[in-house]
mmCIF file of C-alpha atoms and ligand atoms in Angstrom:
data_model
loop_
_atom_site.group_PDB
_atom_site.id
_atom_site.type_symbol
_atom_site.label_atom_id
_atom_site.label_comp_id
_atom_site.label_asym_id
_atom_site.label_seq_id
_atom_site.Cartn_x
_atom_site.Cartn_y
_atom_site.Cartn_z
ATOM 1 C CA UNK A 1409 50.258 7.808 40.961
ATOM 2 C CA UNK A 1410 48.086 5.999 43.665
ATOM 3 C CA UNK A 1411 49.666 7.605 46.211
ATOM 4 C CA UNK A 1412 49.794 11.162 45.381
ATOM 5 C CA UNK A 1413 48.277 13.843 47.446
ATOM 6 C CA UNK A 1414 46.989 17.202 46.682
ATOM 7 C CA UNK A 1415 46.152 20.686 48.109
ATOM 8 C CA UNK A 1416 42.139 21.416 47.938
ATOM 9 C CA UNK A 1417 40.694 24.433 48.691
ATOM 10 C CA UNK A 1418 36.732 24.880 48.952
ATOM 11 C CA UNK A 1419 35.208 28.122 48.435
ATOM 12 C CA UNK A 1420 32.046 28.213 49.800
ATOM 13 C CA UNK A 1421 33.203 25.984 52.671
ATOM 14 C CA UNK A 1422 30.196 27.873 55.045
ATOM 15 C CA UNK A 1423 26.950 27.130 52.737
ATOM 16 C CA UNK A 1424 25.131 23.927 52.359
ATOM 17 C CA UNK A 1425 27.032 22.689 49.750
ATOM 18 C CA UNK A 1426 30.165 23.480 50.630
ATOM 19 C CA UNK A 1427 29.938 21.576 53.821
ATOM 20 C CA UNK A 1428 28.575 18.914 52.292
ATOM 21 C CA UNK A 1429 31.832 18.647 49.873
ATOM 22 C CA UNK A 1430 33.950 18.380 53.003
ATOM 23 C CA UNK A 1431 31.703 15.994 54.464
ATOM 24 C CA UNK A 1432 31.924 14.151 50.862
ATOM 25 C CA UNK A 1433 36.291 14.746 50.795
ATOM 26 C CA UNK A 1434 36.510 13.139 54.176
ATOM 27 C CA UNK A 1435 33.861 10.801 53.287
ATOM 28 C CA UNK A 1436 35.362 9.073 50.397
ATOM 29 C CA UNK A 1437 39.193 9.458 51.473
ATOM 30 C CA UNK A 1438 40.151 11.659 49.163
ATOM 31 C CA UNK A 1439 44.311 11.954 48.371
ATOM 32 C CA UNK A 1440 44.674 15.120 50.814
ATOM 33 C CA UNK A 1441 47.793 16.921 51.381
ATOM 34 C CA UNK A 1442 46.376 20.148 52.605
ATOM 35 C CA UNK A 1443 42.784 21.949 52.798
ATOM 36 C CA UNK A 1444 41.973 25.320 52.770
ATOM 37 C CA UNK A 1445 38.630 26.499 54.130
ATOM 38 C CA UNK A 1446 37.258 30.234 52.291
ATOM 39 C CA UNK A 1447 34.164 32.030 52.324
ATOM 40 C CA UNK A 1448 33.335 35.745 52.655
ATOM 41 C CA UNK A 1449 34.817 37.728 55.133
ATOM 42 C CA UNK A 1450 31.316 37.758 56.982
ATOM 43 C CA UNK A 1451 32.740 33.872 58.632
ATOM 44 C CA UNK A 1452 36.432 35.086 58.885
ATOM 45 C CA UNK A 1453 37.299 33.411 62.428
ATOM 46 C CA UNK A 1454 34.788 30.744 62.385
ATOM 47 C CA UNK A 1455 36.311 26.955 62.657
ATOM 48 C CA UNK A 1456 35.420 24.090 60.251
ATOM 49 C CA UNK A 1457 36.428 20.718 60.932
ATOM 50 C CA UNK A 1458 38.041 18.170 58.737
ATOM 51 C CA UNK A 1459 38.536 14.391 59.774
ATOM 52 C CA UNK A 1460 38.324 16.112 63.668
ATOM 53 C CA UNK A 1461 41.000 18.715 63.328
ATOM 54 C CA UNK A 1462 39.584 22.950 63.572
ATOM 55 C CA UNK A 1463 40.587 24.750 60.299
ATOM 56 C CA UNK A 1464 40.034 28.508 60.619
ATOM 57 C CA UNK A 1465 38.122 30.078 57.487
ATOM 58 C CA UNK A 1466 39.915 32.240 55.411
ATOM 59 C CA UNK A 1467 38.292 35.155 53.517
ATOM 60 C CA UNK A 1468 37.917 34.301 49.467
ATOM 61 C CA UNK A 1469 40.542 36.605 47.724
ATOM 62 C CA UNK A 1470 42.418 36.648 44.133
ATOM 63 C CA UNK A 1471 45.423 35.284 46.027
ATOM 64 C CA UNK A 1472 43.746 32.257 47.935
ATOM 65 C CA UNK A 1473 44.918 30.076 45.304
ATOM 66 C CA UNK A 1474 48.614 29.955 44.952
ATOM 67 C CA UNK A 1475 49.820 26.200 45.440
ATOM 68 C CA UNK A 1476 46.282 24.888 45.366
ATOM 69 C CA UNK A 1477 45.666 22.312 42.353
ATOM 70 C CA UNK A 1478 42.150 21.877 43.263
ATOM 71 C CA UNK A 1479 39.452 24.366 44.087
ATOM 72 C CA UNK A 1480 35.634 23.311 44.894
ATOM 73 C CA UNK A 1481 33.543 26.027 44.342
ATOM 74 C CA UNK A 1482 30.151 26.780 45.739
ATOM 75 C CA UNK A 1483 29.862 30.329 46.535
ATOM 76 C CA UNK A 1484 27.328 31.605 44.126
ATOM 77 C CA UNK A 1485 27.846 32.613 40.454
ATOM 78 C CA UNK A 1486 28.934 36.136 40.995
ATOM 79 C CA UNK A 1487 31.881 34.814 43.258
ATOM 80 C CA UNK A 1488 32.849 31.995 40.425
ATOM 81 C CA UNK A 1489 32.675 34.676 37.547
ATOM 82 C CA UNK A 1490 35.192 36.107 39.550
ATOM 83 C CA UNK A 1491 37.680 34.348 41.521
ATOM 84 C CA UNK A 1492 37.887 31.162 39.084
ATOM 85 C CA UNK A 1493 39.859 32.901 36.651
ATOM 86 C CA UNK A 1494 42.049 33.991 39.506
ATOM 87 C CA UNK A 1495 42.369 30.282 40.548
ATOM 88 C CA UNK A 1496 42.884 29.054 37.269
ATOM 89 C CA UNK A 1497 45.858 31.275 36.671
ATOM 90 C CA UNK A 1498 47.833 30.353 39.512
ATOM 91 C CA UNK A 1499 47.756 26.310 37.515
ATOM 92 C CA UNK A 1500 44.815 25.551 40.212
ATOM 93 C CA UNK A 1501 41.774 23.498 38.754
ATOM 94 C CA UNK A 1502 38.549 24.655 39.567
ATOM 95 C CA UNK A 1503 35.577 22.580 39.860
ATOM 96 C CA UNK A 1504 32.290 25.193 39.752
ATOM 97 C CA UNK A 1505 29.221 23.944 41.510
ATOM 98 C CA UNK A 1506 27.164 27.506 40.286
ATOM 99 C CA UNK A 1507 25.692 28.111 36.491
ATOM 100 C CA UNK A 1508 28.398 31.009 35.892
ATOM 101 C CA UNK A 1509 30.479 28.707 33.605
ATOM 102 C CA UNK A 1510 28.123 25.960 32.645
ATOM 103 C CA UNK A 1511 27.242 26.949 28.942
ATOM 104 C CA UNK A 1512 30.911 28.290 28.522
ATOM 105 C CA UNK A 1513 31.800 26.014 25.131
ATOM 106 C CA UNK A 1514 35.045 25.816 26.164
ATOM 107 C CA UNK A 1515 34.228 24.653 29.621
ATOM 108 C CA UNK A 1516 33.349 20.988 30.522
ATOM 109 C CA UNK A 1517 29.530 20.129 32.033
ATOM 110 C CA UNK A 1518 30.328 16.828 33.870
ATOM 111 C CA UNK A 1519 28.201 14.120 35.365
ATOM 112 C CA UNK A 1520 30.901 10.927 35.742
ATOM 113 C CA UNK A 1521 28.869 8.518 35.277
ATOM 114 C CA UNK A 1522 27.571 9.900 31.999
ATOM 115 C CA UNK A 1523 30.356 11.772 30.160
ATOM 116 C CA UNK A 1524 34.014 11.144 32.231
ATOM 117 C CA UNK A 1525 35.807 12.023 28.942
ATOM 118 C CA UNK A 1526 34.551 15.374 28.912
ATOM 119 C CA UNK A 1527 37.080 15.812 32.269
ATOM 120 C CA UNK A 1528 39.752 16.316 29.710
ATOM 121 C CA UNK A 1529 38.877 19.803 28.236
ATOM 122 C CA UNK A 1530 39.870 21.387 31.922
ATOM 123 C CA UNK A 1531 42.929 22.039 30.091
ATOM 124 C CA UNK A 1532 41.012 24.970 27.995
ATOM 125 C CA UNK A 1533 40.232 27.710 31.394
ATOM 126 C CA UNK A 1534 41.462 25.527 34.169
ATOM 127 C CA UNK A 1535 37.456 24.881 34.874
ATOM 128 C CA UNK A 1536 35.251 22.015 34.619
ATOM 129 C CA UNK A 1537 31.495 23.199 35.908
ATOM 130 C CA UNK A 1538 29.282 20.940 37.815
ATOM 131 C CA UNK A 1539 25.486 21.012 36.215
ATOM 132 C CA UNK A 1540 22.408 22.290 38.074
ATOM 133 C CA UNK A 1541 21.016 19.601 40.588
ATOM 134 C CA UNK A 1542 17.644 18.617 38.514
ATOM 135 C CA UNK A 1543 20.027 18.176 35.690
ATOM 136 C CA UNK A 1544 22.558 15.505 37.577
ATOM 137 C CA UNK A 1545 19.731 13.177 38.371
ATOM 138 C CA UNK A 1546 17.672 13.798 35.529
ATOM 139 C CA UNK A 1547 20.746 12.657 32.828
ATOM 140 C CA UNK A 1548 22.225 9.535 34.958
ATOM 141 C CA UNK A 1549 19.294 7.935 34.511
ATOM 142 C CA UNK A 1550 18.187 8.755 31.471
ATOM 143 C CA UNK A 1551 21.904 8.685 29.430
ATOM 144 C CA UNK A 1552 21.968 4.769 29.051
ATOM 145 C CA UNK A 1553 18.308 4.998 27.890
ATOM 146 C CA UNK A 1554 19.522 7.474 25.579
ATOM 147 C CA UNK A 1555 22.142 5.420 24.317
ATOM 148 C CA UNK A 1556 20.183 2.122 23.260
ATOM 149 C CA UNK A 1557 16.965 3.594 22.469
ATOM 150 C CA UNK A 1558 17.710 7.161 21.493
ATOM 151 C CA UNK A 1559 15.678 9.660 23.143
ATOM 152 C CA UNK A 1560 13.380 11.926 21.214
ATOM 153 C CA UNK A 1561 11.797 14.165 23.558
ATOM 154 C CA UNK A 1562 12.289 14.570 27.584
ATOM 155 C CA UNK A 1563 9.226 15.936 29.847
ATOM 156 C CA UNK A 1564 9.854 16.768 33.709
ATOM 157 C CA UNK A 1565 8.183 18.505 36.281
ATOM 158 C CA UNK A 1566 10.188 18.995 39.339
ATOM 159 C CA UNK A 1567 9.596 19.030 43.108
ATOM 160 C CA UNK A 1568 12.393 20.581 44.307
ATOM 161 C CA UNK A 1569 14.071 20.535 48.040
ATOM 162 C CA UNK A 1570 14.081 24.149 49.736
ATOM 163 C CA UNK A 1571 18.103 22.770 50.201
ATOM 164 C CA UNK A 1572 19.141 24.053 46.842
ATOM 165 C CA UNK A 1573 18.757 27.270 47.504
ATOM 166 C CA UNK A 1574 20.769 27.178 50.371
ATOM 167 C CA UNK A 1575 20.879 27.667 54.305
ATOM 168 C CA UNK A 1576 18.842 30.583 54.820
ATOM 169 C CA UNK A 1577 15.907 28.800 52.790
ATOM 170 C CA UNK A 1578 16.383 25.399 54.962
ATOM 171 C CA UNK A 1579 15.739 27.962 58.192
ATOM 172 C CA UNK A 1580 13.047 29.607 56.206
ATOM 173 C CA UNK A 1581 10.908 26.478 55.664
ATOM 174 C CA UNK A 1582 11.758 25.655 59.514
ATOM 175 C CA UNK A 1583 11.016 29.183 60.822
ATOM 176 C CA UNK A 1584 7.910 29.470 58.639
ATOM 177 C CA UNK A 1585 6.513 25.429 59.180
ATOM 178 C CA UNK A 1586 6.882 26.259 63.387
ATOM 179 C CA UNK A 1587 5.292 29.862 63.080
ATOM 180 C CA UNK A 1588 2.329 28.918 61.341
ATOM 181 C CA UNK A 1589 1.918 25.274 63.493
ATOM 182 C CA UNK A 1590 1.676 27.953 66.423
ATOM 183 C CA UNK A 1591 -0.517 29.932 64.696
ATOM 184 C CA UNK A 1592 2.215 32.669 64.758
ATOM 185 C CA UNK A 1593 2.847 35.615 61.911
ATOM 186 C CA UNK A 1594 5.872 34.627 59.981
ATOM 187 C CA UNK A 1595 7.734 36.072 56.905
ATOM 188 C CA UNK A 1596 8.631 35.080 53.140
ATOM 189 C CA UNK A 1597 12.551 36.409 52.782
ATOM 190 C CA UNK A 1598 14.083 33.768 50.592
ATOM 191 C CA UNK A 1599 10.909 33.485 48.379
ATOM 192 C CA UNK A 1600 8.608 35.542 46.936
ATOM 193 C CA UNK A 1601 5.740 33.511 48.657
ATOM 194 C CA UNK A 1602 5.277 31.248 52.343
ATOM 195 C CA UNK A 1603 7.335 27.491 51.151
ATOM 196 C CA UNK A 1604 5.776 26.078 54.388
ATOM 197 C CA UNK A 1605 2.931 23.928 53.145
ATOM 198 C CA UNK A 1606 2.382 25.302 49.593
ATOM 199 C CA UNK A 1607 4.419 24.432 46.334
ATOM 200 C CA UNK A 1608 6.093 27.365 44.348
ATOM 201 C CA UNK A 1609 6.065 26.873 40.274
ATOM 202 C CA UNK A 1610 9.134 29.246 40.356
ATOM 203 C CA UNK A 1611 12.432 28.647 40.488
ATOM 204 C CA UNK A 1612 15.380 31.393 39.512
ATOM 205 C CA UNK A 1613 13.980 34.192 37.611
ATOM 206 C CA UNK A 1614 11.335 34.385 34.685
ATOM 207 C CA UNK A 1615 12.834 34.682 31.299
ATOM 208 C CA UNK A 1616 11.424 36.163 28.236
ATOM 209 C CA UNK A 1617 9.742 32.714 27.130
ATOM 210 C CA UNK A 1618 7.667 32.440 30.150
ATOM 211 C CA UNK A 1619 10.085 29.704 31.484
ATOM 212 C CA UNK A 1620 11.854 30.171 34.438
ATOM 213 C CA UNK A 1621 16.100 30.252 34.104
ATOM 214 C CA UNK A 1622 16.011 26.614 36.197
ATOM 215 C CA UNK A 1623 13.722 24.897 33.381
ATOM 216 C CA UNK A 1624 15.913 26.446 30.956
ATOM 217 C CA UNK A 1625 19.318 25.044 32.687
ATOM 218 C CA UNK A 1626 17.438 21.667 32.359
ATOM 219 C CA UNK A 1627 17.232 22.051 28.664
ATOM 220 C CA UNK A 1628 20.642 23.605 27.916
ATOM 221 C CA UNK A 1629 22.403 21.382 30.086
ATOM 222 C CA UNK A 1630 21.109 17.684 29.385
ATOM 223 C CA UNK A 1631 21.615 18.770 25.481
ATOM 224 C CA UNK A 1632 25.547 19.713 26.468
ATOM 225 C CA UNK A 1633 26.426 16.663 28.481
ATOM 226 C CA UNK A 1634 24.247 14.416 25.869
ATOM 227 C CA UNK A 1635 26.323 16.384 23.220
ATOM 228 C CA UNK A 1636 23.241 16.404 21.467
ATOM 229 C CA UNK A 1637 21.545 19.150 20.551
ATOM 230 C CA UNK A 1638 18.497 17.729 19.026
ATOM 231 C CA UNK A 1639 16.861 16.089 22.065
ATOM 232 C CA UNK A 1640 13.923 17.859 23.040
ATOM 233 C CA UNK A 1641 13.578 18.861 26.480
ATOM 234 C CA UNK A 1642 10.737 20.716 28.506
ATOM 235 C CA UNK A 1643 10.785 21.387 32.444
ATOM 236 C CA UNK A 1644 8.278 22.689 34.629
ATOM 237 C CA UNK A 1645 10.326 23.105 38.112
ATOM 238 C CA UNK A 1646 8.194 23.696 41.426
ATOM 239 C CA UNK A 1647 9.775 24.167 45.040
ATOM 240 C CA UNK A 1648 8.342 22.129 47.401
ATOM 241 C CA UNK A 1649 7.823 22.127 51.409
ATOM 242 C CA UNK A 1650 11.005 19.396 51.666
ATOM 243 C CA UNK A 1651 14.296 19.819 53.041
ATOM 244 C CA UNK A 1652 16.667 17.332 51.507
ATOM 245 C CA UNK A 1653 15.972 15.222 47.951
ATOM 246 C CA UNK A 1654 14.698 16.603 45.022
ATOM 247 C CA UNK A 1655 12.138 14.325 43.094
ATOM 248 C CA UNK A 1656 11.179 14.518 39.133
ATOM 249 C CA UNK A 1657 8.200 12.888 37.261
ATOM 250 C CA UNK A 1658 10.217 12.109 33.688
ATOM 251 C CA UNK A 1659 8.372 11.255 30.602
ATOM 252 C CA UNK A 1660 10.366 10.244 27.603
ATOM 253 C CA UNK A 1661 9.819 9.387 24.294
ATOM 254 C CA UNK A 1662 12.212 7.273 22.460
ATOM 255 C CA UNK A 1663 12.987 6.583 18.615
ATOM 256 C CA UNK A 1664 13.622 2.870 18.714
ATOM 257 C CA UNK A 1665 10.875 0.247 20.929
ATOM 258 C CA UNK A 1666 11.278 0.442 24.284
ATOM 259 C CA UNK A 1667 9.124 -1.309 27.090
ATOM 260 C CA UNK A 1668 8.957 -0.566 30.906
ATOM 261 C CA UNK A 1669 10.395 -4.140 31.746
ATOM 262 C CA UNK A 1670 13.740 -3.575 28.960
ATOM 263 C CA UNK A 1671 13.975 0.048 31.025
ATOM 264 C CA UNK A 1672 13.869 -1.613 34.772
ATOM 265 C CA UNK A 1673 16.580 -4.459 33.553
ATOM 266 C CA UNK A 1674 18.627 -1.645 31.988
ATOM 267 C CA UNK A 1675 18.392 0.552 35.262
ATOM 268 C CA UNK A 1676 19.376 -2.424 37.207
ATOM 269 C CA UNK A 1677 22.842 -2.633 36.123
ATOM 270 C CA UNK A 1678 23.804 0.844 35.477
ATOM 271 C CA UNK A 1679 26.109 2.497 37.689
ATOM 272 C CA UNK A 1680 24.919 5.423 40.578
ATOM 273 C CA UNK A 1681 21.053 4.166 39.603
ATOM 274 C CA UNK A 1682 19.218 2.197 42.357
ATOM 275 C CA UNK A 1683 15.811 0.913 41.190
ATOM 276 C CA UNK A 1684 12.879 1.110 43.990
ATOM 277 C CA UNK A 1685 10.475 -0.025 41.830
ATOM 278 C CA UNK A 1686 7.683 -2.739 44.177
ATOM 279 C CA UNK A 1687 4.284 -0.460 44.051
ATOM 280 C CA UNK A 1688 2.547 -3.239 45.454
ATOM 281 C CA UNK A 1689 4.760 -3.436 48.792
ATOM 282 C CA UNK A 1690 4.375 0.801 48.500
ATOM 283 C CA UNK A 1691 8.131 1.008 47.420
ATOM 284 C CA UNK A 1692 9.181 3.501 44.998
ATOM 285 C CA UNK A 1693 11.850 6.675 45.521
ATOM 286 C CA UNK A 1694 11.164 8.704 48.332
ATOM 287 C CA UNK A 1695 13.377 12.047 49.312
ATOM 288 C CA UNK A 1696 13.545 10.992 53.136
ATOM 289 C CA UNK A 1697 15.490 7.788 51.733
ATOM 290 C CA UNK A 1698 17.153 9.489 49.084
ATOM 291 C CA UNK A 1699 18.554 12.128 51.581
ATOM 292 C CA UNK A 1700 22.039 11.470 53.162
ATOM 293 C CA UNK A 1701 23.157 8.815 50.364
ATOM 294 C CA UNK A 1702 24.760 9.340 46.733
ATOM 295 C CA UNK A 1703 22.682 6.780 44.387
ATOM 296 C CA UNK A 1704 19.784 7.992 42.032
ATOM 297 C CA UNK A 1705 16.864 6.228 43.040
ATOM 298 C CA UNK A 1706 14.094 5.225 40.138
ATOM 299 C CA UNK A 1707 10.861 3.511 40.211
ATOM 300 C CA UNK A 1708 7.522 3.824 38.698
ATOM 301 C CA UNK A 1709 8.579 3.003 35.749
ATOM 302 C CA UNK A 1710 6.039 2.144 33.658
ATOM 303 C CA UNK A 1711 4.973 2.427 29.638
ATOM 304 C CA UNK A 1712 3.227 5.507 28.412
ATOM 305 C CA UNK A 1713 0.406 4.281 27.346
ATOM 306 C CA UNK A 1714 -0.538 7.535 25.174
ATOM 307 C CA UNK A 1715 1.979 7.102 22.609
ATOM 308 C CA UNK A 1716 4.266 4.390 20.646
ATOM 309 C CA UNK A 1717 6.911 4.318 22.575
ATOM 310 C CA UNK A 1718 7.160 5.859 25.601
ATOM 311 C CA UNK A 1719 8.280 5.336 29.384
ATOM 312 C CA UNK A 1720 7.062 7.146 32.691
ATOM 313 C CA UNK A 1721 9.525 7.049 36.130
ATOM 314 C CA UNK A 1722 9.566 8.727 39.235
ATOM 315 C CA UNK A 1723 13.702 9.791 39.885
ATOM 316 C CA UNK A 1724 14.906 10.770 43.809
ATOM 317 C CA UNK A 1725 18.327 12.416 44.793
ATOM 318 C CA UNK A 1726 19.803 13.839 46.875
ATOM 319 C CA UNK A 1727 20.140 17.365 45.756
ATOM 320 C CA UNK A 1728 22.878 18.440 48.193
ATOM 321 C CA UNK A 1729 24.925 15.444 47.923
ATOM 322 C CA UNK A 1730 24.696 13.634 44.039
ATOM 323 C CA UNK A 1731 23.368 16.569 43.018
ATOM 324 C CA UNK A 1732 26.173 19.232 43.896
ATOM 325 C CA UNK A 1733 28.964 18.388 46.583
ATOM 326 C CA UNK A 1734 29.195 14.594 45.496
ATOM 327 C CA UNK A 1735 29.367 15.350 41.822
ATOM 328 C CA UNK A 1736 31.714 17.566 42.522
ATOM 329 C CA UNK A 1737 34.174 15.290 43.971
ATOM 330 C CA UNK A 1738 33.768 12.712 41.738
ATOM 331 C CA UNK A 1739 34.772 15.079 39.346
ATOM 332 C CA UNK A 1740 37.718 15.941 41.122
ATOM 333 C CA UNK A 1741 38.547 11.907 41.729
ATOM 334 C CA UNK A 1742 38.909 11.692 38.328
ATOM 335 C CA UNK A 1743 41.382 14.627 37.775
ATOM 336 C CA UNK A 1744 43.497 13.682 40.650
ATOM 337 C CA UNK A 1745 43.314 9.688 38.862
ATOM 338 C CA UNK A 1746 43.826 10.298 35.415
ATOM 339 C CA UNK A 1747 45.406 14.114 34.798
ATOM 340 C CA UNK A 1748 47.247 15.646 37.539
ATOM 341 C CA UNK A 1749 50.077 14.158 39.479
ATOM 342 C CA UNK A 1750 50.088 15.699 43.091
ATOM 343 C CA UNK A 1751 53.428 15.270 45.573
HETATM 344 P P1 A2P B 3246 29.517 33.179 54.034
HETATM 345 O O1 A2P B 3246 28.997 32.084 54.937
HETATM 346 O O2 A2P B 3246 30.748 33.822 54.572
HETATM 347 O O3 A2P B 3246 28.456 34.139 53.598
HETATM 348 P P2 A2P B 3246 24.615 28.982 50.857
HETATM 349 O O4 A2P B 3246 24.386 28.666 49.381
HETATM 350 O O5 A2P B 3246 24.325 27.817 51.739
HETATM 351 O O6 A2P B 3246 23.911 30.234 51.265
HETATM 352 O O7 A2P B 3246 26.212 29.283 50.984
HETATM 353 C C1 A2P B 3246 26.884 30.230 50.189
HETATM 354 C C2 A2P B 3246 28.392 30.123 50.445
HETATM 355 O O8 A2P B 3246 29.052 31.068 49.592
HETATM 356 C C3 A2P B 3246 28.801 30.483 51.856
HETATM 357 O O9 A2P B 3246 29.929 29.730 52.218
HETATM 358 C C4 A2P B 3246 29.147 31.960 51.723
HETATM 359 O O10 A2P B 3246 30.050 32.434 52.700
HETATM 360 C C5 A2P B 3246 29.838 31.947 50.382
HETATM 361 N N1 A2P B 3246 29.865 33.277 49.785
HETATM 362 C C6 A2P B 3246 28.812 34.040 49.424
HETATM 363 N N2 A2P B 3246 29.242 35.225 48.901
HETATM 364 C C7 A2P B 3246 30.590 35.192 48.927
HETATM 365 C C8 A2P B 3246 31.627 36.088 48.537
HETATM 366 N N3 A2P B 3246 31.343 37.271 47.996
HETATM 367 N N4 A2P B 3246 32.915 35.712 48.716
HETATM 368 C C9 A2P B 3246 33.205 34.510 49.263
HETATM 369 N N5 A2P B 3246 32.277 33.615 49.650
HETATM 370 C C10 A2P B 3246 30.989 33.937 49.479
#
């Protein structure tokens, strides 16, 4: 099966993420036999390129999937709540980068290098959903720590890349940074507040618990791909004034012994982790090196010194790329590898 190819459509193509999936398609070489290019019919007429040829957009309907076996989707939940049913019954596989089918039970939550076998249940609604950004970086990480020390209790705080919410935030925090370096008036659309040097403790909407729906994905999510729904976890996510990379300060607690040096030697051989951990040369994870590559980087990692057995680390990604569109992929390597045989 090595040499089959497949038709790919990516809906969404026009947003951040969804150009980063092409990006991440041509990138890695996927097993192409055609690609399709959709979005709203705002970007009908515009031209995307793929390994140098122009591919016209097409607008997003509830026929763009016949003869597609694989759809990327980044187009906002609404979109996915509707069209991936669509998708899915004309045989297509959908891979959802929004939250619209994450806590589905039937639906998969996937991070390859943490649950792969989970792939399998795209057989149940023709979906497999891609978790929230945070989420990705926060379980690769953290899921081989998990599995040799058991992990009692997570705490993160967040400082999130304006990136994840899209395009029109990445020209907000550029509009807004140049307006008020030139002592200009400038205006908060995206947010409810100015992003440009300031940090927002708000991201998604409030829920009823005084937690915001992004803290809350944190907790639901790592639980589902952990398939374990006694781990505690509590997020505090912030926006910060950064493009690309999202960093998180993780504190866990564990149930067996665990020491800092037994964490960096397990780090150091587990796959998609990169340990920058050498604060005496000033080297630990930093979004500008995160940005533009796939690996999660970790450093600081150090014992908690406040209870028995407990570990501190400081986790960069890149939010765009390992976080949605390269996730995604992966995701989609593995279908194309181990459950669907293309032409
Ligand atoms: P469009 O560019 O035509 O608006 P981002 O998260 O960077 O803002 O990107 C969102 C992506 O989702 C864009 O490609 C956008 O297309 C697409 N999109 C948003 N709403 C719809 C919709 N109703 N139907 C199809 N695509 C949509």
């Amino acid at each position: 099966m090595t040499d089959s190819r497949f038709n790919i459509a990516v809906a969404g193509a026009t947003g951040a993420v969804g150009n980063q999936m092409i990006s991440c398609l041509e990138e890695r070489n996927f097993p192409i036999k055609s690609i399709k290019f959709l979005a709203s019919s705002r970007s009908v007429g515009r031209k995307l390129k793929y390994k140098g040829r122009d591919i016209a957009v097409e607008e997003l309907t509830e026929t763009s999937f016949k003869g597609i076996d694989i759809a990327l989707f980044s187009a906002g939940g609404g979109t996915s709540e509707k069209f991936a049913p669509f998708a899915a019954n004309d045989g297509c596989v959908v891979v959802d980068n929004s939250s619209a089918w994450r806590m589905d039970p039937e639906v998969p939550l996937v991070v390859p290098e943490v649950n792969p076998h989970a792939v399998a249940q795209y057989r149940n609604k023709g979906i497999i959903a891609n978790p929230n950004c945070s989420t990705i970086q926060l379980v690769v990480p953290l899921h081989p720590l998990h599995q040799k020390y058991g992990i009692k209790r997570i705490v993160v705080s967040t400082y999130q890349a304006v990136s994840g919410t899209g395009k029109k935030a990445i020209d907000e925090l550029d509009s807004q940074t140049r307006a008020i370096l030139n002592f200009k008036k400038h205006e908060n659309k995206v947010y409810p507040h100015t992003i440009a040097f300031n940090c927002l403790p708000h991201i998604d909407v409030f829920l009823e618990n005084g937690y915001t729906k992004e803290e809350m994905k944190m907790v639901h999510e790592t639980r589902k791909i952990f398939e374990d729904d006694t781990i505690g976890v509590t997020a505090t996510t912030v926006r910060v004034p950064v493009f690309f990379g999202h960093s998180e300060s993780i504190n866990i607690e564990t149930i067996k012994n665990v020491s800092a040096i037994e964490v960096r030697a397990l780090l150091e051989r587990t796959s998609g982790v990169k340990v920058v951990d050498d604060p005496e040369n000033n080297r630990y994870p930093l979004a500008i090196d995160a940005a533009g590559q796939d690996l999660t980087l970790v450093g600081r990692i150090r014992d908690d010194e406040s209870i028995e057995n407990g570990i501190n680390m400081w986790v960069v990604a890149d939010n765009i790329r390992k976080g949605a569109a390269t996730n995604a992929v992966q995701i989609a390597e593995i279908l194309t590898k181990e459950y669907l045989s293309g032409e």
